[in-house]
PDB file of C-alpha atoms and ligand atoms in Angstrom:
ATOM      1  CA  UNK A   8     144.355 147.860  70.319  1.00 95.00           C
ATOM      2  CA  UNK A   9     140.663 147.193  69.540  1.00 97.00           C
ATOM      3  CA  UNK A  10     138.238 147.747  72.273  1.00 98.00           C
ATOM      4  CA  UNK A  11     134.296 147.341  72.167  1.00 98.00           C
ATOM      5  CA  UNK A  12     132.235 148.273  74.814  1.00 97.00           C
ATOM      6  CA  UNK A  13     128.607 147.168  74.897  1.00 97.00           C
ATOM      7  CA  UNK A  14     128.217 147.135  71.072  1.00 98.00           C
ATOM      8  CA  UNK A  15     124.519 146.876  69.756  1.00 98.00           C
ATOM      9  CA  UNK A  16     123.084 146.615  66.830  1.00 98.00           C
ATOM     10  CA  UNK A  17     119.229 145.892  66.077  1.00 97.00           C
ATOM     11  CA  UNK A  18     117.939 145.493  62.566  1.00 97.00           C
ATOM     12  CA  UNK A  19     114.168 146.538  62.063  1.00 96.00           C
ATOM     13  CA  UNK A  20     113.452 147.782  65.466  1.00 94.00           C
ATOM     14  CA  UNK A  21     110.138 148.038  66.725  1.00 93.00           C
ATOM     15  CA  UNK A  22     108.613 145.241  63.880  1.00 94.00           C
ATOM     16  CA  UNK A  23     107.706 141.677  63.561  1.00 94.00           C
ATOM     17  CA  UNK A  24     111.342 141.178  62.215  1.00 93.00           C
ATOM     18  CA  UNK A  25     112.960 143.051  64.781  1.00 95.00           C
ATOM     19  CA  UNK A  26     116.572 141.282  65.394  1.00 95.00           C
ATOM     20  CA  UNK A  27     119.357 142.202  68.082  1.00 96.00           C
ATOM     21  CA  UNK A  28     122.404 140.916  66.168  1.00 97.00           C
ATOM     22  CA  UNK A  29     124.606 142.443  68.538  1.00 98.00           C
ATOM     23  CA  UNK A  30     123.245 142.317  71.691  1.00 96.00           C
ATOM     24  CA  UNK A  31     126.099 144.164  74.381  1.00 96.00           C
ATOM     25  CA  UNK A  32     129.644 143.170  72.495  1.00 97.00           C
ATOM     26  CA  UNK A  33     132.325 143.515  75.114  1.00 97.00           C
ATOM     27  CA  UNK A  34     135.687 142.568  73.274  1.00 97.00           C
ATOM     28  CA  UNK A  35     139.462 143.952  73.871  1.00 98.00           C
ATOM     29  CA  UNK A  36     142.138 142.678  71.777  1.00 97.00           C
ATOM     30  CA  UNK A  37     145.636 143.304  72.453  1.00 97.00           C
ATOM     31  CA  UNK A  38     148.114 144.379  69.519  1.00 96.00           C
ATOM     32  CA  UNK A  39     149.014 140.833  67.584  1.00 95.00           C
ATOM     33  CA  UNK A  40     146.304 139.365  68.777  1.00 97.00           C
ATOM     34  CA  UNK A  41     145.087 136.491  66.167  1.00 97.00           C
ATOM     35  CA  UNK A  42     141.482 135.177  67.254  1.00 98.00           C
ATOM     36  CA  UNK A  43     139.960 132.877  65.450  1.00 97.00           C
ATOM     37  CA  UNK A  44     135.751 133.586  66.047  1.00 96.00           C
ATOM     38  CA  UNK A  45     133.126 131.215  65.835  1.00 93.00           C
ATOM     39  CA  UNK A  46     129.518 130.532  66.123  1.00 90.00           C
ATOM     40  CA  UNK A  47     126.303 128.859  64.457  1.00 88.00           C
ATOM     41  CA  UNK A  48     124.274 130.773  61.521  1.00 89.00           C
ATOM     42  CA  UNK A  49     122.978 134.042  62.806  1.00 90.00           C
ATOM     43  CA  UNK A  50     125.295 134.401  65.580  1.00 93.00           C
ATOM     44  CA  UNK A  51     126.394 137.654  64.923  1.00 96.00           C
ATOM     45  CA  UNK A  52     129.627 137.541  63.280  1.00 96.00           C
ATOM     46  CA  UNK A  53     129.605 139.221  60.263  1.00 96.00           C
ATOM     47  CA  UNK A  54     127.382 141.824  61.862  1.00 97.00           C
ATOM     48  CA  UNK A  55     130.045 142.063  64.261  1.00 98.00           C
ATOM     49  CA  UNK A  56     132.843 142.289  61.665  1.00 98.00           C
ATOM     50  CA  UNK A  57     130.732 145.407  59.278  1.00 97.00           C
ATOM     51  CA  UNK A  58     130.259 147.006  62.933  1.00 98.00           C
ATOM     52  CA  UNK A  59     134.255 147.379  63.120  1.00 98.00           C
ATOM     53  CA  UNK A  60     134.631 148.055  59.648  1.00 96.00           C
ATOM     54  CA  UNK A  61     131.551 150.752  59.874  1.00 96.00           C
ATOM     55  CA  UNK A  62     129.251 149.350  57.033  1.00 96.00           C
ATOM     56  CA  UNK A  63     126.766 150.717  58.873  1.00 96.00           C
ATOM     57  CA  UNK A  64     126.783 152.894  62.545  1.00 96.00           C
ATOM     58  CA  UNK A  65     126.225 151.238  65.519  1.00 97.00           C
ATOM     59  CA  UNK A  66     122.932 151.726  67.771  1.00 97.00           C
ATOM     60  CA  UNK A  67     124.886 151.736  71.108  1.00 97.00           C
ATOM     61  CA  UNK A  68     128.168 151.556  72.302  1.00 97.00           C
ATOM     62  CA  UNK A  69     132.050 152.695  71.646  1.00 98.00           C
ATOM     63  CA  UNK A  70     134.329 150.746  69.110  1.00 98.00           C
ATOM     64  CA  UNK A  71     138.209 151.901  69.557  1.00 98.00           C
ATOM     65  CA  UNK A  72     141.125 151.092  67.267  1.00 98.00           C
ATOM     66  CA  UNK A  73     144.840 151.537  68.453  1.00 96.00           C
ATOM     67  CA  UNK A  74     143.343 154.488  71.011  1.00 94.00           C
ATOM     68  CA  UNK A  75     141.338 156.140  68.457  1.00 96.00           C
ATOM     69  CA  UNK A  76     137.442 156.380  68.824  1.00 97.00           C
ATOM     70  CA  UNK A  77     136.061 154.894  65.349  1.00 97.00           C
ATOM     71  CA  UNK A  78     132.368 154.618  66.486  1.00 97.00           C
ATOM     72  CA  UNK A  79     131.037 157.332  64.105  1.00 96.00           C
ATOM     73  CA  UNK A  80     133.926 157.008  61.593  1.00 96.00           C
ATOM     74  CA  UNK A  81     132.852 156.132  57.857  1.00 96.00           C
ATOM     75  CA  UNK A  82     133.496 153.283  56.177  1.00 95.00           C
ATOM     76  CA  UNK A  83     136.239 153.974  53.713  1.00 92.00           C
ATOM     77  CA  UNK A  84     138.397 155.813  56.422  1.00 93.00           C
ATOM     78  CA  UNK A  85     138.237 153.047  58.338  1.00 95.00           C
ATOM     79  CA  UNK A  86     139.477 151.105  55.330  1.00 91.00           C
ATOM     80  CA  UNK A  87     142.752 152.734  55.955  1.00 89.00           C
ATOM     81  CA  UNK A  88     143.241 150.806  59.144  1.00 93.00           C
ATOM     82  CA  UNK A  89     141.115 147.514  58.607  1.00 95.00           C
ATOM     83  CA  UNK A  90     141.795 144.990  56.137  1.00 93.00           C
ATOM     84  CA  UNK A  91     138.955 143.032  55.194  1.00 93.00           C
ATOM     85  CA  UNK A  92     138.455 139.543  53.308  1.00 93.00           C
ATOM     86  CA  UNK A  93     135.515 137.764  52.304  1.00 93.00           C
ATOM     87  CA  UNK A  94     133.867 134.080  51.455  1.00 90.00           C
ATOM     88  CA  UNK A  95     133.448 135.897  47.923  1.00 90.00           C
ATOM     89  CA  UNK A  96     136.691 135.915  46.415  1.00 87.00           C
ATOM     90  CA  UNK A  97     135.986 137.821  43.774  1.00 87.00           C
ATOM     91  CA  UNK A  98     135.273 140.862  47.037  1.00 88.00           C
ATOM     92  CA  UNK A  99     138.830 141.273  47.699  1.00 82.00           C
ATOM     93  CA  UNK A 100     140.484 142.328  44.411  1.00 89.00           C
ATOM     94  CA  UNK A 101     139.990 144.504  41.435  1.00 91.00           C
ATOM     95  CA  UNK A 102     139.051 141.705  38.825  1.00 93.00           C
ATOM     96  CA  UNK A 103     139.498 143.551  35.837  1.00 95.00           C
ATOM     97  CA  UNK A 104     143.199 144.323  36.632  1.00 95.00           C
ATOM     98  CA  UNK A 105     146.479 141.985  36.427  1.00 96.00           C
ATOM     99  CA  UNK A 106     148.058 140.967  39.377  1.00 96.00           C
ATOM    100  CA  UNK A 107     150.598 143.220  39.740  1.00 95.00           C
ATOM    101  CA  UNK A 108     148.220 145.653  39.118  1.00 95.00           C
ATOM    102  CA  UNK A 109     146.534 144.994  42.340  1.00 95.00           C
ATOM    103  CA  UNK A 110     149.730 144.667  44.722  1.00 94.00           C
ATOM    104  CA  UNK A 111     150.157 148.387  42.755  1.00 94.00           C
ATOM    105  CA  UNK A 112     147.249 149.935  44.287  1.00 91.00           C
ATOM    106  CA  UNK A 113     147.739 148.264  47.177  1.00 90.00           C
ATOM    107  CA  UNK A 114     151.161 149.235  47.902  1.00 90.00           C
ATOM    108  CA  UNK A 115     150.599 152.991  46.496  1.00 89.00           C
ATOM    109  CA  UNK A 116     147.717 153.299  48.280  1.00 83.00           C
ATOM    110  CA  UNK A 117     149.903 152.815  51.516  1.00 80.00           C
ATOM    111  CA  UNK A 118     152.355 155.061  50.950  1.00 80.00           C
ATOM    112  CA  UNK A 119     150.511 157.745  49.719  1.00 80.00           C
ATOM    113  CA  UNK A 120     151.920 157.577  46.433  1.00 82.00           C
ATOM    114  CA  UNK A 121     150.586 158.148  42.459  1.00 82.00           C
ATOM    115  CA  UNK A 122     149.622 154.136  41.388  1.00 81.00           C
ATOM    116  CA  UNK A 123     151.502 155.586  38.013  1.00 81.00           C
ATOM    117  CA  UNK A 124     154.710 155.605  39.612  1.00 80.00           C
ATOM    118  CA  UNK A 125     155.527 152.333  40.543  1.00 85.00           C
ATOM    119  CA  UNK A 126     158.861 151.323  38.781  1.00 90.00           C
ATOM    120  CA  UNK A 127     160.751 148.332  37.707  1.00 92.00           C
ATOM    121  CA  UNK A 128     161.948 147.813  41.582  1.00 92.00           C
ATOM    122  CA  UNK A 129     158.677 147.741  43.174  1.00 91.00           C
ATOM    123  CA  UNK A 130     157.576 145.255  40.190  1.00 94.00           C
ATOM    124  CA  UNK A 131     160.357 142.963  41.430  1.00 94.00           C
ATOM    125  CA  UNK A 132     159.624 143.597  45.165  1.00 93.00           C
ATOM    126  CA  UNK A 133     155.730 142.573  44.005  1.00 94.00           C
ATOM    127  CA  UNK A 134     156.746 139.641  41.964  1.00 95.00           C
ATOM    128  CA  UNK A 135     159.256 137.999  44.834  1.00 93.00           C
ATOM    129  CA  UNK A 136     156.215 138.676  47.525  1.00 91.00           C
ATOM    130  CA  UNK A 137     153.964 136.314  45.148  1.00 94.00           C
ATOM    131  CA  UNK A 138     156.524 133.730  44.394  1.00 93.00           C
ATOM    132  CA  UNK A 139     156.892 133.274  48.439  1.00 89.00           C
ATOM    133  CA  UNK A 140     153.310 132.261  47.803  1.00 88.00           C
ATOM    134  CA  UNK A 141     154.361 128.897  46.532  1.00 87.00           C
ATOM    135  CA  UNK A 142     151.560 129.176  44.188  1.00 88.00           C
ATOM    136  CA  UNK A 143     153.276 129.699  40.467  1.00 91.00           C
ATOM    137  CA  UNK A 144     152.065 132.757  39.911  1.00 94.00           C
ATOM    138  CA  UNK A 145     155.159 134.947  40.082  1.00 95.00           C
ATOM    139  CA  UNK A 146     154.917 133.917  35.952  1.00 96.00           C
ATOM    140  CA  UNK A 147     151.575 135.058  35.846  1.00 96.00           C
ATOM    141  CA  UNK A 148     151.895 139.171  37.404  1.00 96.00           C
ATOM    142  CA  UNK A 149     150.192 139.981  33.906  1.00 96.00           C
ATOM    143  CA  UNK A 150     147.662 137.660  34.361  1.00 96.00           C
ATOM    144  CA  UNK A 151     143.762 139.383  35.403  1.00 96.00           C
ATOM    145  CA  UNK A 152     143.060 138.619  39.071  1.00 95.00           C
ATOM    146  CA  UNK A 153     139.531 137.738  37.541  1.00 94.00           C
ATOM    147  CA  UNK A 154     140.708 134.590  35.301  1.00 95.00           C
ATOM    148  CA  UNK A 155     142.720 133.311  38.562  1.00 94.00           C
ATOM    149  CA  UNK A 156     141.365 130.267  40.586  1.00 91.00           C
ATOM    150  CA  UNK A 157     139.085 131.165  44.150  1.00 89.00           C
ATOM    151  CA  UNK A 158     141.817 130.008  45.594  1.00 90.00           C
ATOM    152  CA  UNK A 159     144.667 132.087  43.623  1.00 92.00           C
ATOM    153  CA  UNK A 160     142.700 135.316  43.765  1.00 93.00           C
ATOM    154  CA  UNK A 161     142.483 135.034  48.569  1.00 91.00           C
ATOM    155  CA  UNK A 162     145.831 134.857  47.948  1.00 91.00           C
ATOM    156  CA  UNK A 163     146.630 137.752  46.211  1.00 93.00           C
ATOM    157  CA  UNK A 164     144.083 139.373  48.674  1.00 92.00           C
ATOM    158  CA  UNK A 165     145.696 138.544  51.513  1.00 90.00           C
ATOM    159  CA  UNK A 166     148.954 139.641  50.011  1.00 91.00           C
ATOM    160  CA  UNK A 167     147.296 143.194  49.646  1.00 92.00           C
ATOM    161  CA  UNK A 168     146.289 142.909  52.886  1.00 89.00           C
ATOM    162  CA  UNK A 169     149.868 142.289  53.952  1.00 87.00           C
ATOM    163  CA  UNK A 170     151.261 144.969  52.001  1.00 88.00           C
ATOM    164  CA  UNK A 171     148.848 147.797  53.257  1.00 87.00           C
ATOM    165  CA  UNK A 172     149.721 146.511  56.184  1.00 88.00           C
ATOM    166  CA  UNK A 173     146.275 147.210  58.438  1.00 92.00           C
ATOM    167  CA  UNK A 174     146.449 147.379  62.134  1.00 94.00           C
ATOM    168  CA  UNK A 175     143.007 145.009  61.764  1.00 96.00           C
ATOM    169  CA  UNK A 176     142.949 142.078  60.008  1.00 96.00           C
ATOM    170  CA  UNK A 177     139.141 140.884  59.417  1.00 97.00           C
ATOM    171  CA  UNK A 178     138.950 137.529  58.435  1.00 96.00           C
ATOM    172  CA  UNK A 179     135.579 136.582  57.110  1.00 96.00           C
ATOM    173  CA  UNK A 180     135.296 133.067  56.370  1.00 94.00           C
ATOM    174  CA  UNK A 181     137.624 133.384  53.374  1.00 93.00           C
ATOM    175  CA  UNK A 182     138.545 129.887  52.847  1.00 92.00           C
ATOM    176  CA  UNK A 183     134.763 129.181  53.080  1.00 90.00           C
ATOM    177  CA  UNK A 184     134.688 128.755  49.234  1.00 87.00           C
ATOM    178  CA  UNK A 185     137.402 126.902  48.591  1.00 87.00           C
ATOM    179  CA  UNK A 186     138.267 123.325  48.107  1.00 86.00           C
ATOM    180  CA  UNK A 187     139.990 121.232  51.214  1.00 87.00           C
ATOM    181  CA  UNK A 188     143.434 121.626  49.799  1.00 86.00           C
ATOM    182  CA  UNK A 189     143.506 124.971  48.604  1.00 86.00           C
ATOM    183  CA  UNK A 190     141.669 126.077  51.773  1.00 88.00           C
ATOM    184  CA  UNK A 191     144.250 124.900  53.508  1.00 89.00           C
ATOM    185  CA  UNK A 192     146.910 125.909  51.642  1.00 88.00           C
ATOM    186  CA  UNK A 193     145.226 129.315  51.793  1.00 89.00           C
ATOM    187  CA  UNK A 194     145.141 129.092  55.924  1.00 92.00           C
ATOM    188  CA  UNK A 195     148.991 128.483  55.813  1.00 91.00           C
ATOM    189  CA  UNK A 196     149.665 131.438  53.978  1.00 90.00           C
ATOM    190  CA  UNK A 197     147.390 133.507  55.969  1.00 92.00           C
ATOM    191  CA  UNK A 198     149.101 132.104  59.249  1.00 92.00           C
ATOM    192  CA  UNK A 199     152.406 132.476  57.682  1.00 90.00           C
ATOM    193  CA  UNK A 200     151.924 136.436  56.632  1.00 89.00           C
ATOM    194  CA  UNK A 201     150.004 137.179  60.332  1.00 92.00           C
ATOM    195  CA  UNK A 202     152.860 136.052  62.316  1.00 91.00           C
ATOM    196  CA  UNK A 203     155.989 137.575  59.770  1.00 89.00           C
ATOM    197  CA  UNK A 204     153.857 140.935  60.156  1.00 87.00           C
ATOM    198  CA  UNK A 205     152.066 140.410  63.651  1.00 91.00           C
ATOM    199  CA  UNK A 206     148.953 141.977  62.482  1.00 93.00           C
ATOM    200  CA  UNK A 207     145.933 141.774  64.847  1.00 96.00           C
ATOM    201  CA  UNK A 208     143.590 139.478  63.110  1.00 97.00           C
ATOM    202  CA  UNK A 209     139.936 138.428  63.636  1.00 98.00           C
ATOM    203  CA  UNK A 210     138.885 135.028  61.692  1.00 97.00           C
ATOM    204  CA  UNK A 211     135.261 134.087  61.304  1.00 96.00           C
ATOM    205  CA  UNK A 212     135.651 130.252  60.565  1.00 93.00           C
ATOM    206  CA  UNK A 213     133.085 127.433  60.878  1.00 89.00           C
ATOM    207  CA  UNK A 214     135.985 124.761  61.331  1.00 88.00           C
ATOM    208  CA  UNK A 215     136.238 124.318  65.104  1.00 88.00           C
ATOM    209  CA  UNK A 216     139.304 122.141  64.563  1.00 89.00           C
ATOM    210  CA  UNK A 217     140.781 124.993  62.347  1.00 91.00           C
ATOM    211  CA  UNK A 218     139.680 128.149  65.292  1.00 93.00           C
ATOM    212  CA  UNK A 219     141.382 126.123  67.695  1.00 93.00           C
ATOM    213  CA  UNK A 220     144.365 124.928  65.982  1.00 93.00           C
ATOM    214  CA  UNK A 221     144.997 128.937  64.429  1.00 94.00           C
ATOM    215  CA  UNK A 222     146.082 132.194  66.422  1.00 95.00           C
ATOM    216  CA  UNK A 223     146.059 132.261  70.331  1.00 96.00           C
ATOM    217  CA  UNK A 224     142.422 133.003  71.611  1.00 97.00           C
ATOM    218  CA  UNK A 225     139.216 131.448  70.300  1.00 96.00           C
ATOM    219  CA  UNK A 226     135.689 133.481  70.696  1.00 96.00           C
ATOM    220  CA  UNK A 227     132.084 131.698  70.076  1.00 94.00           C
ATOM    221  CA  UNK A 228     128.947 133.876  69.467  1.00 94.00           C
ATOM    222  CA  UNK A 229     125.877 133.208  70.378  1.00 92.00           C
ATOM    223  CA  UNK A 230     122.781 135.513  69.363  1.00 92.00           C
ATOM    224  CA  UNK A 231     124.765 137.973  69.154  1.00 96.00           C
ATOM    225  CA  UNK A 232     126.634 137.858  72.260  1.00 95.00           C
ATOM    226  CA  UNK A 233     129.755 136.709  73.040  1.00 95.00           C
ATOM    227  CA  UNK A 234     129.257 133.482  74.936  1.00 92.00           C
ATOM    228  CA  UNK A 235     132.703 131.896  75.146  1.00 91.00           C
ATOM    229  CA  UNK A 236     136.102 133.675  74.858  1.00 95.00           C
ATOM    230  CA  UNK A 237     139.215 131.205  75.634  1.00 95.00           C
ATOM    231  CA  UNK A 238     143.224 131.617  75.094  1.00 95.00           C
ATOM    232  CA  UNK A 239     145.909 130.007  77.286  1.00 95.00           C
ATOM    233  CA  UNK A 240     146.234 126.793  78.610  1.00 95.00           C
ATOM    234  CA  UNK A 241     142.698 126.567  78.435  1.00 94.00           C
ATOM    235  CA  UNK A 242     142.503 126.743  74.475  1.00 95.00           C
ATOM    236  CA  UNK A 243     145.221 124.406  74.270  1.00 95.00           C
ATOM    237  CA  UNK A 244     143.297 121.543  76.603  1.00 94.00           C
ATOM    238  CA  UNK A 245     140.200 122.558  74.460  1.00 93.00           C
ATOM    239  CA  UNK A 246     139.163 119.739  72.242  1.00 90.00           C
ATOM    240  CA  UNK A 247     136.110 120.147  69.487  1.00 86.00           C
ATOM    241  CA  UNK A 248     134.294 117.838  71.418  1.00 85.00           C
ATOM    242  CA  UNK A 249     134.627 119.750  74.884  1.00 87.00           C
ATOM    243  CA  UNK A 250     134.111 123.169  72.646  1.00 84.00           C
ATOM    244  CA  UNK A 251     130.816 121.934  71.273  1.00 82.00           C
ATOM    245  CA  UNK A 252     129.490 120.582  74.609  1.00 82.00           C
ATOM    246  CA  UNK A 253     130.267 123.983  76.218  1.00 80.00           C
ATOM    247  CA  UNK A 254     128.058 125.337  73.594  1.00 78.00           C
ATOM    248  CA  UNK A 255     124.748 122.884  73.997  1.00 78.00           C
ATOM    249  CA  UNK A 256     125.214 123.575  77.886  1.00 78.00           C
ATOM    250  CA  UNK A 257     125.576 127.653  76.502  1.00 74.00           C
ATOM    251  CA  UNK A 258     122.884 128.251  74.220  1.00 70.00           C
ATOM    252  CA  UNK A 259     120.630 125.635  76.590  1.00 59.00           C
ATOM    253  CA  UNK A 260     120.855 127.695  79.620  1.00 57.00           C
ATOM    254  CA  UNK A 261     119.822 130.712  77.604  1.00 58.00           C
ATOM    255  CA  UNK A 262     116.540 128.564  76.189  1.00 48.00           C
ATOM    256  CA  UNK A 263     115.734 128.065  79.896  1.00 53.00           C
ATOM    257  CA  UNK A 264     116.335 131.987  80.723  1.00 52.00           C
ATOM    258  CA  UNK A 265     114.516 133.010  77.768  1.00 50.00           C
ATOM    259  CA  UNK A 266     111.398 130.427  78.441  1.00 48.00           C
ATOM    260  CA  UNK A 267     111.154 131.652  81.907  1.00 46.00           C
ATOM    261  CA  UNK A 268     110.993 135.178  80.821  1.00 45.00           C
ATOM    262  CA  UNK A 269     108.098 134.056  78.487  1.00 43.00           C
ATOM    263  CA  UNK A 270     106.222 132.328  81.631  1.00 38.00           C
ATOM    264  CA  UNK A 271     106.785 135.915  83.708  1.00 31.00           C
TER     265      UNK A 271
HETATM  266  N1  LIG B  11     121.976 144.254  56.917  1.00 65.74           N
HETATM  267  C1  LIG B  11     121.127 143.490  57.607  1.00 65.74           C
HETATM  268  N2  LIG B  11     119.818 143.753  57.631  1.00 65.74           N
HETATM  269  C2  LIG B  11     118.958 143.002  58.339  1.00 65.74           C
HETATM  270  N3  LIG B  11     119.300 141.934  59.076  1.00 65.74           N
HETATM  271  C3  LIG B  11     120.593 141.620  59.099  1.00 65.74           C
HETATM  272  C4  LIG B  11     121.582 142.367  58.360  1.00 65.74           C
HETATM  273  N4  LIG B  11     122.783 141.808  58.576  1.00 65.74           N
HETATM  274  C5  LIG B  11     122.579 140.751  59.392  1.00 65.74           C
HETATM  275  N5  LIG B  11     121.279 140.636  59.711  1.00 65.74           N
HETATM  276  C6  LIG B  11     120.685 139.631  60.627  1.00 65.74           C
HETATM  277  O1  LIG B  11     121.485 139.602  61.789  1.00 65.74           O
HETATM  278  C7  LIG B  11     121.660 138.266  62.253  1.00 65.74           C
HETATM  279  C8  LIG B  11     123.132 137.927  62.311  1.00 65.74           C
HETATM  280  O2  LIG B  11     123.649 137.790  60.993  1.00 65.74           O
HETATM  281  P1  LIG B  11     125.186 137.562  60.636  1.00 65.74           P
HETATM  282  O3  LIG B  11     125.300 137.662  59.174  1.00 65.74           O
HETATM  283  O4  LIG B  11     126.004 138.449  61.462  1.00 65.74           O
HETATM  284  O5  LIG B  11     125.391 136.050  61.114  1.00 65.74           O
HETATM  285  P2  LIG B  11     126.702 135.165  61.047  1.00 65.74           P
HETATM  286  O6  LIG B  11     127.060 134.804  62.441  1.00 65.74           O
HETATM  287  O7  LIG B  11     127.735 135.827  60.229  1.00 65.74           O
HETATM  288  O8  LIG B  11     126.139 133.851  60.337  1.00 65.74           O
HETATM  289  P3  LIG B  11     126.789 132.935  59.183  1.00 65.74           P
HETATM  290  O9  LIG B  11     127.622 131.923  59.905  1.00 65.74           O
HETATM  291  O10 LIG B  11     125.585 132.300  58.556  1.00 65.74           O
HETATM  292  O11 LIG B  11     127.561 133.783  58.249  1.00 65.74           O
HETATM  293  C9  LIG B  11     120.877 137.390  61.289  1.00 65.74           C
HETATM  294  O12 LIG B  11     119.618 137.118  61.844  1.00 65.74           O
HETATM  295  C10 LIG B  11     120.751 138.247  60.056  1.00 65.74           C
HETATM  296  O13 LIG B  11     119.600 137.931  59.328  1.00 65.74           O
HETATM  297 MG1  LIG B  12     128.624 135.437  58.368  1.00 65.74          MG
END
């Protein structure tokens, strides 16, 4: 489904500020996949995320999607297949447009259809798909996604998400922003639409208790490596405690390896 083979990525090369943010990304994910991926500041994860979605080209390596190379592909064809959220919630949606308005290019987009044509049906379809939100909004489709809450507006993104129905989901720490209870209401949506649709998702989170608790595999990055990569019973016995231990004992061993390199 998605397949990376050593992935790098180094930003100012030969300088003072030279930085490997993806230093030899080996990753496979099988179709319906849900990992949840995380990682201190730095790590790599966004970087890893704009290498799938090809905001910028990658120095080394092959990224696949569904058996397609996409290494070289640009950015808004890839947009086609990858759905994208963001910490900014204001990323995800056209602002200046009502809600309805936004499932509308969403859903016309998809099926290659004039955004002028959408009729009273598809209105209905749009306004049942936001009242399965649980949020109140179904009385608010005329309503600009701009004057809606953080909160209201990821979950109209997701819902456009859902509707243009990606093969990738990307995740990028889009409850980040949000207050405990709306995040989490947010999160139960978002787990709710990935498993109705089974859409391969990636989720950048910085709650350990949420990565392990969401989807069925867990990744941790680590200067930009993947250091950690756990599903099964493994991820199940996996506590935060034992998760951040794993990581001290991680990033430790590579302090030792890189100090000895600095003795050689
Ligand atoms: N466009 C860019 N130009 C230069 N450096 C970059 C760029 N994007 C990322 N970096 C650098 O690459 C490294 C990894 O950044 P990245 O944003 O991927 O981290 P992250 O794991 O998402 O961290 P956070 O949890 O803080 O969001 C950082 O050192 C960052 O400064
Ligand atoms: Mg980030």
């Amino acid at each position: 489904m998605l397949e990376l083979r050593e992935v790098r990525k180094t930003f100012y090369p030969g300088t003072p500020n030279e930085k490997k943010a993806l230093n030899g990304i080996e990753l496979h994910l099988d179709a319906g996949e849900f990992v949840t991926v995380i990682g201190s500041n730095g790590a790599g994860k966004s970087t890893l995320f704009n290498a799938i979605g090809g905001a910028f080209l990658i120095d080394s390596g092959v990224i696949q999607l569904d058996g397609r190379n996409i290494t070289s592909m640009k950015e808004y064809k890839r947009a086609f297949d990858i759905g994208r959220l963001f910490q900014d919630t204001m990323k995800g949606t056209a602002p200046n447009m009502t809600i309805e308005e936004n499932l509308a290019l969403a859903y016309t987009r998809k099926a290659g259809r004039s955004f002028f044509a959408v009729n009273k049906r598809d209105k209905e379809y749009f306004r049942d798909l936001v009242k399965k939100l649980g949020l109140g909004l179904e009385d608010r489709m005329r309503t600009k996604v701009g004057q809606l809450s953080g909160g209201q507006r990821q979950a109209v993104s997701l819902l456009m998400a859902a509707i243009a129905q990606p093969k990738l989901l990307l995740l990028d720490e889009h409850t980040a922003a949000l207050d405990p209870a709306t995040a989490e209401k947010v999160l139960r949506i978002t787990e709710d639409m990935i498993q109705k649709d089974k859409i391969t998702t990636m989720m950048i989170t910085h709650d350990i208790q949420a990565a392990l608790r969401l989807g069925n595999r867990t990744v941790m990055m680590d200067e930009g490596r993947i250091i950690f990569d756990i599903s099964g019973k493994e991820r199940e016995e996996m506590t935060v405690e034992k998760l951040m231990e794993c990581y001290e004992k991680n990033s430790r061993k590579k302090l030792e390896n890189d100090r000895m390199l600095l003795h050689r």
